[in-house]
Short mmCIF file of C-alpha atoms in Angstrom, two decimals:
data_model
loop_
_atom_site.label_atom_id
_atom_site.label_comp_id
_atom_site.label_asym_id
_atom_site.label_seq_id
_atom_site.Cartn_x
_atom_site.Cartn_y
_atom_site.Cartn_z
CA UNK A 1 66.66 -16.47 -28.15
CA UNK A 2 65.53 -17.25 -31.65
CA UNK A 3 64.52 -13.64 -33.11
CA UNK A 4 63.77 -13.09 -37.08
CA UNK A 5 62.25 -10.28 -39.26
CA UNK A 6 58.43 -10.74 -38.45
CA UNK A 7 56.21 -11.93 -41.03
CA UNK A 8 52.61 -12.98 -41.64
CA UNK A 9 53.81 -16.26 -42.54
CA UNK A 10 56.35 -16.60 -39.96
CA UNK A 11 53.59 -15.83 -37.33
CA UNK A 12 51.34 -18.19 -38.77
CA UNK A 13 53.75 -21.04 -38.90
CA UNK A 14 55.46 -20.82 -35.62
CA UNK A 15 54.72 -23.51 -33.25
CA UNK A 16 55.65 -24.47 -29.78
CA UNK A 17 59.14 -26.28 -29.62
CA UNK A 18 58.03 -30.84 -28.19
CA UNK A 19 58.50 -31.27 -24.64
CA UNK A 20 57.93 -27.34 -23.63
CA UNK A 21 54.53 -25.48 -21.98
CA UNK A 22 55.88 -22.21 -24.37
CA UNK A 23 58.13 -21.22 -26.96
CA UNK A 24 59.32 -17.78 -28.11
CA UNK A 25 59.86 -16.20 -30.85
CA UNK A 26 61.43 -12.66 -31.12
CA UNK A 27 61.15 -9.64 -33.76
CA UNK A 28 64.61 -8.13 -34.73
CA UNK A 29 62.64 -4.99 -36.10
CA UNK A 30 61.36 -3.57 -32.56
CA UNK A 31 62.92 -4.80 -29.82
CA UNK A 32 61.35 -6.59 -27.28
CA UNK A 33 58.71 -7.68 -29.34
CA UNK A 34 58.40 -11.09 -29.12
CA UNK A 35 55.24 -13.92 -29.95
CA UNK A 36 54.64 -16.99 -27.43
CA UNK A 37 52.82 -19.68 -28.23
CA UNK A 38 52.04 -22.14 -25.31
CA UNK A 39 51.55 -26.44 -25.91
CA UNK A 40 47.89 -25.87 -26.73
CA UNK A 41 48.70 -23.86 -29.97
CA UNK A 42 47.44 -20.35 -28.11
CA UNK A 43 49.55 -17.73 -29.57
CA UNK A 44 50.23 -13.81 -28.52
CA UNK A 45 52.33 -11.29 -28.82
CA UNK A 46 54.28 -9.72 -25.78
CA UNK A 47 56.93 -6.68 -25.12
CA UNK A 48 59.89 -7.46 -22.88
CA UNK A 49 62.22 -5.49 -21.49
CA UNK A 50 64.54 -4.12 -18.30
CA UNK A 51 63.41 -1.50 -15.89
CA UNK A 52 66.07 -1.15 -13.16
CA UNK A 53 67.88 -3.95 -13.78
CA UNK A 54 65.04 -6.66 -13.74
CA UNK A 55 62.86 -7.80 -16.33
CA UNK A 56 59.09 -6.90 -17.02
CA UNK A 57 57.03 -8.60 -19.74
CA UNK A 58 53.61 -7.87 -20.73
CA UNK A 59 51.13 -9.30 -23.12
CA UNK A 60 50.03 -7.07 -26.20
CA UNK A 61 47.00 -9.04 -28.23
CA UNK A 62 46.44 -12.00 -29.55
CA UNK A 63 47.60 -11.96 -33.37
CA UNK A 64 44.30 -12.52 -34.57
CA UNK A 65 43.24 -9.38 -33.97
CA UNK A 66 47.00 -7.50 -33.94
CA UNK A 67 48.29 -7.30 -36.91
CA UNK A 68 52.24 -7.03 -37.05
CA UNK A 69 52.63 -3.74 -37.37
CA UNK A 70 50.48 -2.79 -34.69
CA UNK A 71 52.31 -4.75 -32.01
CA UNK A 72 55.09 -3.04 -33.53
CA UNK A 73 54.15 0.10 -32.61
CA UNK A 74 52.85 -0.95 -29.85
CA UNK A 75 56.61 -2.93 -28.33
CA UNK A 76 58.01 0.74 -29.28
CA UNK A 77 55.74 2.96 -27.61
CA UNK A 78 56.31 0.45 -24.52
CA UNK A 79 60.16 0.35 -25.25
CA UNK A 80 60.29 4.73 -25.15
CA UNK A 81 58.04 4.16 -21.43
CA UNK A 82 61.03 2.40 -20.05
CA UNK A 83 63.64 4.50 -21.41
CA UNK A 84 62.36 7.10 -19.98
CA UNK A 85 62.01 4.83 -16.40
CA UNK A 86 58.68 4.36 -16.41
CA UNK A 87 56.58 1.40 -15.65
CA UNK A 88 54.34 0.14 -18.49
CA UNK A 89 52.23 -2.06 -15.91
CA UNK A 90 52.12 0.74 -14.02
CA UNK A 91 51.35 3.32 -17.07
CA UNK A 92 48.81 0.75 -18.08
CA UNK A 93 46.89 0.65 -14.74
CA UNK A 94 46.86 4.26 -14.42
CA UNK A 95 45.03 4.73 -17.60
CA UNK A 96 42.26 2.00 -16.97
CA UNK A 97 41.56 3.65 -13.47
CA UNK A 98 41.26 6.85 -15.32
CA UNK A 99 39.01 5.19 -18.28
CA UNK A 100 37.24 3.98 -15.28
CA UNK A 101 37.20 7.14 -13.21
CA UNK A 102 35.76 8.85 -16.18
CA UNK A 103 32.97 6.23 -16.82
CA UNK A 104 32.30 6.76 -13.19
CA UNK A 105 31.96 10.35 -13.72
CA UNK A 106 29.91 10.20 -16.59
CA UNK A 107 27.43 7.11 -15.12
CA UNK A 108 27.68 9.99 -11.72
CA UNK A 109 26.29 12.65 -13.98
CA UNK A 110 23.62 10.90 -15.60
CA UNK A 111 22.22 9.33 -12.63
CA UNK A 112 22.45 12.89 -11.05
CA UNK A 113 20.24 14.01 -14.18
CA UNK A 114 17.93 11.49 -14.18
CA UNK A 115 17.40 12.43 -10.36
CA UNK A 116 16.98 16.26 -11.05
CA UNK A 117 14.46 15.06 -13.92
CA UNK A 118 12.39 12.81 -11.22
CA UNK A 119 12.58 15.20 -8.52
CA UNK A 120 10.89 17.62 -11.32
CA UNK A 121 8.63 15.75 -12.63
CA UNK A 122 7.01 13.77 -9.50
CA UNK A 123 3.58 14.92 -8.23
CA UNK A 124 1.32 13.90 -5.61
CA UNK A 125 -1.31 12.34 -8.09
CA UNK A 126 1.46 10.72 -9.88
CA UNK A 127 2.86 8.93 -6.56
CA UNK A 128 -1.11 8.65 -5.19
CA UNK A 129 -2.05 5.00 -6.95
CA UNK A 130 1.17 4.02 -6.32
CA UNK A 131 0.72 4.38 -2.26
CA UNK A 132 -2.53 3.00 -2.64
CA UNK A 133 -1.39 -0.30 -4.61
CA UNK A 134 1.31 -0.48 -2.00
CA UNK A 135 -0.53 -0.60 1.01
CA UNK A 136 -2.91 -2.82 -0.22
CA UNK A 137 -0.35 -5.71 -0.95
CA UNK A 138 1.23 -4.77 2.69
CA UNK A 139 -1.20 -6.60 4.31
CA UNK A 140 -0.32 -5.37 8.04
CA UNK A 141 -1.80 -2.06 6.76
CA UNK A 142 -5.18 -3.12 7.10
CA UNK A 143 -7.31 -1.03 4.77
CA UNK A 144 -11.07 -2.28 4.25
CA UNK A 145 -12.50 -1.66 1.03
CA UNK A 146 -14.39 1.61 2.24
CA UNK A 147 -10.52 2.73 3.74
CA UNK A 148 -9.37 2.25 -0.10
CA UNK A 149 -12.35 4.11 -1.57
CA UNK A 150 -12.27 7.06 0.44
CA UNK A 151 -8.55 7.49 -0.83
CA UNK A 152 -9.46 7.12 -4.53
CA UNK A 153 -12.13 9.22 -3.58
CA UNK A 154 -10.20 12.31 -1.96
CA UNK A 155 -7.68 13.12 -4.57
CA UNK A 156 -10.31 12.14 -7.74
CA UNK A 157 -11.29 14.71 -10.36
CA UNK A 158 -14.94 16.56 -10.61
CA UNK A 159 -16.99 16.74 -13.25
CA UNK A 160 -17.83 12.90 -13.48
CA UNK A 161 -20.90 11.07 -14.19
CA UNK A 162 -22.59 9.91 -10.82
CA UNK A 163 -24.56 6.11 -11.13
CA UNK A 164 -27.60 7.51 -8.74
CA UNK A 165 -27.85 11.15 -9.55
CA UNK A 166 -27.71 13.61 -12.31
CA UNK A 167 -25.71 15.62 -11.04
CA UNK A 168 -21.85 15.47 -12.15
CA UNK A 169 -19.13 14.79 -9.16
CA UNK A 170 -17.07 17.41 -7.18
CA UNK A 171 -13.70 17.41 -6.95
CA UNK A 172 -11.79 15.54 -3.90
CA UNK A 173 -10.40 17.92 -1.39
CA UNK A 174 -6.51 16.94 -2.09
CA UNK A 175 -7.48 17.76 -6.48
CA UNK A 176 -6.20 20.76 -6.06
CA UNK A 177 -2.67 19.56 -4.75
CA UNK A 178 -2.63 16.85 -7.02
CA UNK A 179 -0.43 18.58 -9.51
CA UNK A 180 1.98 19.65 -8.08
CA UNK A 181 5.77 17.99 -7.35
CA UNK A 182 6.34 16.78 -4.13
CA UNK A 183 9.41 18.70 -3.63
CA UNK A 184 6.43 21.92 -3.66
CA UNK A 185 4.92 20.82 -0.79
CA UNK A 186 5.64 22.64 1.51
CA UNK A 187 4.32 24.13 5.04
CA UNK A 188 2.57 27.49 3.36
CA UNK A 189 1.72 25.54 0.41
CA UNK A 190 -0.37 22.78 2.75
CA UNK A 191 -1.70 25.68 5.17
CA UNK A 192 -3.04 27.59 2.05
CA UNK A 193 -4.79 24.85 0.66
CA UNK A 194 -6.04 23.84 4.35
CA UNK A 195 -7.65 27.38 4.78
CA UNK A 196 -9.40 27.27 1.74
CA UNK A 197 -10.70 23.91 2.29
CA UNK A 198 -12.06 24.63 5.83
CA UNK A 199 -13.94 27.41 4.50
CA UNK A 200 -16.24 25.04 2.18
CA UNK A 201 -15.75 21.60 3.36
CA UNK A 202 -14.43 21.32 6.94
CA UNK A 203 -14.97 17.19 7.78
CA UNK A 204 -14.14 16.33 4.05
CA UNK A 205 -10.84 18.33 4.30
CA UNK A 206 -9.93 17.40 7.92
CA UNK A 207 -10.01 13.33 6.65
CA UNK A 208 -7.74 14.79 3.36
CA UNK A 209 -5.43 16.10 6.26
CA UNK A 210 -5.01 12.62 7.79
CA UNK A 211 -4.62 10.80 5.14
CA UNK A 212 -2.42 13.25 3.38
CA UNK A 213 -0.11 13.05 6.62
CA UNK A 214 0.19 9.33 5.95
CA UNK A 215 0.84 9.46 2.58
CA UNK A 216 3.82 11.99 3.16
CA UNK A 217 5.46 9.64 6.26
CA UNK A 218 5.22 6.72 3.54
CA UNK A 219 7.20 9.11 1.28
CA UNK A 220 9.73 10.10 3.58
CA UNK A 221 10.40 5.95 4.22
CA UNK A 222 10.16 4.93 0.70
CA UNK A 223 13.58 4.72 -1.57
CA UNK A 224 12.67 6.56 -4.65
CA UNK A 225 10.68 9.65 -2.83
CA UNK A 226 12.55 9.86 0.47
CA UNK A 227 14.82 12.63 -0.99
CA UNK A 228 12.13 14.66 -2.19
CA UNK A 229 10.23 14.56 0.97
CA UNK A 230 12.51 15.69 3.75
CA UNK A 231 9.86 16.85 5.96
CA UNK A 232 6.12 16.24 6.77
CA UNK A 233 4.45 19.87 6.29
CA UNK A 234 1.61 18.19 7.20
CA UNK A 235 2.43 18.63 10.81
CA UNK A 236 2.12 22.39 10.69
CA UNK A 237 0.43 23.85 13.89
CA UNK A 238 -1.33 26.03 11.52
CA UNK A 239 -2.81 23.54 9.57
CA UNK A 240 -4.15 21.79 12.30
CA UNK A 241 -5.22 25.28 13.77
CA UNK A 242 -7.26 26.30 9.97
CA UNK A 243 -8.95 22.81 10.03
CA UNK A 244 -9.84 22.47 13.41
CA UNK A 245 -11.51 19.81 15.54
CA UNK A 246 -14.39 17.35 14.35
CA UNK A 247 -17.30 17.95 16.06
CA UNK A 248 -18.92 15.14 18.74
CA UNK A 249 -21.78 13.50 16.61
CA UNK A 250 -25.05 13.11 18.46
CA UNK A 251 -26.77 11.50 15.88
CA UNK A 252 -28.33 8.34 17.65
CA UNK A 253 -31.92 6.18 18.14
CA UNK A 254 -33.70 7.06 21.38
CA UNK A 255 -35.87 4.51 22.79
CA UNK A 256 -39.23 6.36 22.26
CA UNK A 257 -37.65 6.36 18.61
CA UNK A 258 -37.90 3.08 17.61
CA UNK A 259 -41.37 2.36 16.51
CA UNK A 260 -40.86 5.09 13.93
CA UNK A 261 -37.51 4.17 12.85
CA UNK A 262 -38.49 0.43 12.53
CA UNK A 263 -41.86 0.87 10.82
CA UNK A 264 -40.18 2.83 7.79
CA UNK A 265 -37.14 0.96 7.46
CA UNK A 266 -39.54 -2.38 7.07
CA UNK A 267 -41.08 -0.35 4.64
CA UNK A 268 -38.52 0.30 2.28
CA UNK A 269 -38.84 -1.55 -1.60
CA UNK A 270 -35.66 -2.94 -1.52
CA UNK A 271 -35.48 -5.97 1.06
CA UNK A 272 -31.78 -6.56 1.39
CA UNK A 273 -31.40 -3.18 2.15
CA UNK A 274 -34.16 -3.12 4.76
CA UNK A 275 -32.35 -6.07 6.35
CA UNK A 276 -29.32 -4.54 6.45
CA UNK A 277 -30.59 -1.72 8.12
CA UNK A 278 -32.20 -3.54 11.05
CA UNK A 279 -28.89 -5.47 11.72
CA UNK A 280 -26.50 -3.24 11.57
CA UNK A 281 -28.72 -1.85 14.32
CA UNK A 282 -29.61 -4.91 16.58
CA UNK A 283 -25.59 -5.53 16.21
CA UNK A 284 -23.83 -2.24 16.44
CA UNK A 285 -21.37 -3.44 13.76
CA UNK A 286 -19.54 -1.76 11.23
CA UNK A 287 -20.86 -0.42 8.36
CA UNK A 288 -18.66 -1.57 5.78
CA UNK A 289 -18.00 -5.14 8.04
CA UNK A 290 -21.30 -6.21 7.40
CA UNK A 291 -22.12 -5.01 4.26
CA UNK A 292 -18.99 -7.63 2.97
CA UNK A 293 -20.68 -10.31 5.54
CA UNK A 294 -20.81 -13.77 3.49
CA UNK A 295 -23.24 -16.50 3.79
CA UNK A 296 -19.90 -18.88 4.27
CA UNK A 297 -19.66 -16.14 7.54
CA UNK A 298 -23.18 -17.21 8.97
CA UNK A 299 -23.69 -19.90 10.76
CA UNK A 300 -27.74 -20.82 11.56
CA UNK A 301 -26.73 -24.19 13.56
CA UNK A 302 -24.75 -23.23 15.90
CA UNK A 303 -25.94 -19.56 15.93
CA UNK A 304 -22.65 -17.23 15.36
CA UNK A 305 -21.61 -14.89 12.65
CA UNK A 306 -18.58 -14.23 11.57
CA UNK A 307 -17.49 -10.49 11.25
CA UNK A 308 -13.48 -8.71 9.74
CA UNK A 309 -12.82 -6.84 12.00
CA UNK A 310 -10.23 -3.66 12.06
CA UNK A 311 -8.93 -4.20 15.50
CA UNK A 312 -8.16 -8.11 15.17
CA UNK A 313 -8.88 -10.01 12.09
CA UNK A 314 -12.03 -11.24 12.83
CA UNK A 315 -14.71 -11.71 15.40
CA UNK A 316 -17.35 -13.85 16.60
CA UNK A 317 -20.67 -12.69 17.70
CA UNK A 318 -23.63 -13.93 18.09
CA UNK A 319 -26.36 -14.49 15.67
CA UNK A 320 -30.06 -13.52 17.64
CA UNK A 321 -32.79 -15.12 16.13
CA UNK A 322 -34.70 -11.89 15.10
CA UNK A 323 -31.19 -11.25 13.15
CA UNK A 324 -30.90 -14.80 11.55
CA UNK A 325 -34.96 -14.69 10.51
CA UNK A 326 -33.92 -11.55 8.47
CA UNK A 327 -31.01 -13.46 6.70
CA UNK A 328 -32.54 -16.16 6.07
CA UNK A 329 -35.12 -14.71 4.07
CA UNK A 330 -32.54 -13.06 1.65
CA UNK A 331 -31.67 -14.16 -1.54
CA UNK A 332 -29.07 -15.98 -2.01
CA UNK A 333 -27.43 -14.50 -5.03
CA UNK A 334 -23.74 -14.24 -4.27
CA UNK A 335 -21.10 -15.49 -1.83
CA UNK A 336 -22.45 -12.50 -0.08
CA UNK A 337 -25.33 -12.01 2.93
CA UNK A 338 -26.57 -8.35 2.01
CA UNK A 339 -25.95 -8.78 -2.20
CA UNK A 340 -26.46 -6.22 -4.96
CA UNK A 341 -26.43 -7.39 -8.72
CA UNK A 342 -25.75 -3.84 -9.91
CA UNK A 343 -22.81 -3.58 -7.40
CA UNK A 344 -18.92 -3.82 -9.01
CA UNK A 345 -18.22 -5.57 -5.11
CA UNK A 346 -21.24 -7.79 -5.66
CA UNK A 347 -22.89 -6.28 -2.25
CA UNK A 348 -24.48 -3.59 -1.21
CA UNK A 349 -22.64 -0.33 -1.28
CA UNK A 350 -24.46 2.53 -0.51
CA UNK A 351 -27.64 2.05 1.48
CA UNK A 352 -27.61 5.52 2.83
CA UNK A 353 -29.76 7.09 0.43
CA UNK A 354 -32.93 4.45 1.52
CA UNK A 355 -32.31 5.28 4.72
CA UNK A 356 -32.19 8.68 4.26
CA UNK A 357 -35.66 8.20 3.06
CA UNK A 358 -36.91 6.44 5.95
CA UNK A 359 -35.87 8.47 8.62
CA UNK A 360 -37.30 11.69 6.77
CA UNK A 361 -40.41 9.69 6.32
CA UNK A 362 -40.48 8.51 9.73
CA UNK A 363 -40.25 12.30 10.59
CA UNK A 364 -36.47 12.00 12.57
CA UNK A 365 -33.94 13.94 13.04
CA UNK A 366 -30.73 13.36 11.10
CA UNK A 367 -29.54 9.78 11.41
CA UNK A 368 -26.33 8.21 10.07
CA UNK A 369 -25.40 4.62 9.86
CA UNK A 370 -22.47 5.04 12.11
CA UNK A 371 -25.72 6.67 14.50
CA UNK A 372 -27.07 2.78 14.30
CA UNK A 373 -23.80 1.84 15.82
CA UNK A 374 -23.91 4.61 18.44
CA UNK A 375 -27.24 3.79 18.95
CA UNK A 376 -26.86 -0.01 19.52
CA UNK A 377 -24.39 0.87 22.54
CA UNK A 378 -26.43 4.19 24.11
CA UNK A 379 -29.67 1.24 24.20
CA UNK A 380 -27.98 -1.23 25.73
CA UNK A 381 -27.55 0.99 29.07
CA UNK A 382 -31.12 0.46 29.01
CA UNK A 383 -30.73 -3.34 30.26
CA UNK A 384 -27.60 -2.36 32.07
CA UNK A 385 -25.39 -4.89 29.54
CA UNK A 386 -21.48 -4.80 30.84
CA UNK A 387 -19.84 -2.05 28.88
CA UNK A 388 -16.95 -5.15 28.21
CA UNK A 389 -19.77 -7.55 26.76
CA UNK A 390 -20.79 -4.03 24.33
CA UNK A 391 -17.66 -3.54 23.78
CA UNK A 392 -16.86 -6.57 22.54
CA UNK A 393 -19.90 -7.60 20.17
CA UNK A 394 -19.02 -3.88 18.91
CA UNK A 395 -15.30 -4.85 18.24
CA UNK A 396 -14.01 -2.15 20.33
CA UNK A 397 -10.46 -2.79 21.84
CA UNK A 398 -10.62 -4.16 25.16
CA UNK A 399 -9.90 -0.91 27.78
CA UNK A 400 -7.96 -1.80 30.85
CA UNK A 401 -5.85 -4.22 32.08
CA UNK A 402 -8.21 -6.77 33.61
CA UNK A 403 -10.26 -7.16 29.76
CA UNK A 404 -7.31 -6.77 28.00
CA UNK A 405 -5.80 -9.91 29.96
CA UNK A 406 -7.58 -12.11 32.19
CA UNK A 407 -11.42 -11.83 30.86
CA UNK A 408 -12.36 -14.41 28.28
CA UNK A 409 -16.29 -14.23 27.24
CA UNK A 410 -17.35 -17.49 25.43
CA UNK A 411 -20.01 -16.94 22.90
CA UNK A 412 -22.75 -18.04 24.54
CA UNK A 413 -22.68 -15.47 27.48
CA UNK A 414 -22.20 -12.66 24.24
CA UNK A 415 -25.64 -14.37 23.14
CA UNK A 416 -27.14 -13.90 26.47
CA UNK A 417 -26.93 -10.16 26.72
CA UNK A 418 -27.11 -9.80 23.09
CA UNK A 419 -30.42 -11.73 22.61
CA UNK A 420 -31.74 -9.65 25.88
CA UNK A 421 -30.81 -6.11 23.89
CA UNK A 422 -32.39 -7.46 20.57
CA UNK A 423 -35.50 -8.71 22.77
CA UNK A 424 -35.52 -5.18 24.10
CA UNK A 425 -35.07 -3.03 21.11
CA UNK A 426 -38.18 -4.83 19.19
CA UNK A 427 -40.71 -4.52 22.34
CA UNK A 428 -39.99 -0.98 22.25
CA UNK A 429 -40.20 -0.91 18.33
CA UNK A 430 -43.15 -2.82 18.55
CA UNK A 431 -42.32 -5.50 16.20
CA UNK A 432 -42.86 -9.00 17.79
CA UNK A 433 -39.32 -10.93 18.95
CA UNK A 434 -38.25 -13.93 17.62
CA UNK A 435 -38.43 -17.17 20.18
CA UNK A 436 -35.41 -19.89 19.96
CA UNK A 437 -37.75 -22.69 18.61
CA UNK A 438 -39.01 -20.36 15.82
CA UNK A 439 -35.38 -19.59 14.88
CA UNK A 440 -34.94 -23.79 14.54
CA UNK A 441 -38.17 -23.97 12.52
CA UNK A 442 -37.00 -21.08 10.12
CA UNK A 443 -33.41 -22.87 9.39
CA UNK A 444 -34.60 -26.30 9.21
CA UNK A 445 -37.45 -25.56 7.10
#
């Protein structure tokens, strides 16, 4: 063993011996100090020594970065570990797990704060958009336009500008929960507000309920907000109990009510509205299905519209010729059938308030547009259409086991009871039907 007094220029000059992988070189200040360099010129300092009778070597640093009197110290703290018959490795180990243990601790304790801080700081309002956004890139969920609105719409504030009326908005039934963390939502907190809500604004608050109760199962799945939302106190008996049931509606068209109905809805200014009117009646669709209709939807050869549909993506009924004389006299402004310049959607959005209009001018008794749907499948008992044949230009799921697996209706027997209800509907209106060859003449003119 080749040992001298350690020295920067020593150090510097020592190179490994021709013929070897390493060569040492040892201190005779601290013993056990010793610097190997390998064939490739890499260079370090290292401590060995004897700990029951075998020998242990470590690696201290690179010289580089120890300078000699470090390593010094460093061989002699190492050389008082195993005079006192203790493992350096060992010594060494223990210390990093500990360095690490605390780190642990430390990372443990901030990710604990940041969780207190998020679990204080999270409201329903906050977390609201965020559902929303969520379940409209999840496209299993479904939601039509109108689904999305009425969500921005529940929870929005009051006091906003309207785009049809002077007067200011009110605020959604779920504002008033809005601020508040979801960790504070709790069973008494959810029946208060549903008490107070059913006193002013029972239908508003009982669709806030359901959609609120979805919102809180999403929660309870979701990784950030699962741990603040251990339970669903939208399930509360007594919140069910203050909102109570919805009422039936009755609101539909009776047959002696048709001439009326028709002759002011023909009448009002704005044609694509008018339109829409009369064939959301003569097809018992959706409202918001065929107000998104496009012309790309329609087809005038072969006689069939296209329609989204909630219960499968789409369907096809068929288009009567009364029905494809109104579209083809709209304006084709838009990829869409029933379009609205002055609508952010580019078609028609609400068409309630004209029709409002026309059934207080036409002297009848409170009519929705979900009535025209009602109404399209109370008439058709009239000319005893298969409930399965309704049901299906409706988009209703099929009920039963024989429609729901051995009957499939082609279009064209859909277009035979369908062109018999439209025939029908406009005798009784008074407003003269459509014939086939007309229909041909309109399109191919």
């Amino acid at each position: 063993m080749k040992k001298i007094k350690f020295a920067a220029g020593r150090v510097e000059e020592f190179a490994c011996e021709g013929g070897k992988s390493q060569s040492f070189l040892w201190d005779t200040t601290s013993p056990g100090l010793g610097l190997r360099v390998t064939s490739k010129g890499a260079k370090s300092y290292i401590f060995q020594g004897k700990l029951d009778g075998a020998t242990i070597r470590l690696t201290i640093g690179d010289p580089r970065t120890w300078d000699i009197a470090k390593a010094q110290a460093e061989a002699r703290r190492l050389k008082v570990l195993l005079d006192n018959g203790q493992d350096p490795r060992k010594v060494r180990d223990d210390a990093l797990a500990a360095e690490r243990d605390a780190r642990a601790l430390q990372e443990a304790v901030i990710v604990a704060e940041q969780e207190k801080q998020l679990l204080e700081s999270v409201t329903l309002g906050g977390v609201w958009p965020e559902y929303i956004a969520d379940r409209i890139a999840t496209r299993e969920a479904g939601w039509s336009e109108h689904h999305i609105a009425a969500h921005r719409k529940i929870i929005q504030d009051g006091g906003q500008p309207r785009k049809r009326s002077p007067a200011l908005t009110k605020a959604g039934p779920l504002w008033s929960l809005s601020s508040l963390r979801l960790i504070d939502l709790t069973n008494e907190r959810v029946e208060a507000w549903a008490r107070e809500e059913a006193k002013i604004r029972p239908s508003s608050a009982r669709l806030a309920w359901r959609l609120l109760k979805a919102f809180m199962n999403w929660c309870a799945s979701h990784k950030t907000y699962s741990n603040m939302v251990t339970s669903n106190p939208t399930k509360s008996a007594r919140v069910r109990e203050s909102l109570g049931k919805e009422k039936r509606r009755h609101d539909v068209l009776q047959r002696e009510m048709l001439e009326s109905w028709f002759s002011a809805v023909r009448k009002i200014g704005n044609p694509v509205i008018a339109a829409y009117l009369q064939v959301l009646l003569l097809t018992g669709a959706r409202r918001e299905e065929l107000a998104a209709l496009k012309w790309t939807d329609v087809n005038f050869q072969w006689g069939s519209i296209k329609l989204s549909d909630k219960v499968e993506d789409f369907r096809m009924v068929p288009l009567t010729p009364f029905v494809a004389q109104l579209l083809a006299n709209l304006p084709r402004r838009n990829a869409f059938v029933f379009s609205s310049p002055a609508s952010a959607s580019g078609h028609i959005a609400e068409p309630r308030i004209a029709h409002n209009e026309a059934v207080a001018v036409a002297n009848l008794p409170q009519l929705t547009l979900h009535g025209l749907r009602r109404s399209f499948a109370t008439l058709s008992e009239w000319i005893e259409m298969p409930n399965g044949i309704a049901a299906q230009i409706q988009g209703h799921a099929p009920q039963g086991v024989r429609e729901q697996n051995y009957i499939r209706r082609p279009l064209d027997l859909l277009r035979v009871w369908h062109a018999k209800i439209e025939v029908w509907i406009l005798e009784q209106a008074c407003v003269e039907p459509v014939s086939l060859p007309a229909l041909l003449r309109v399109v191919g003119a």
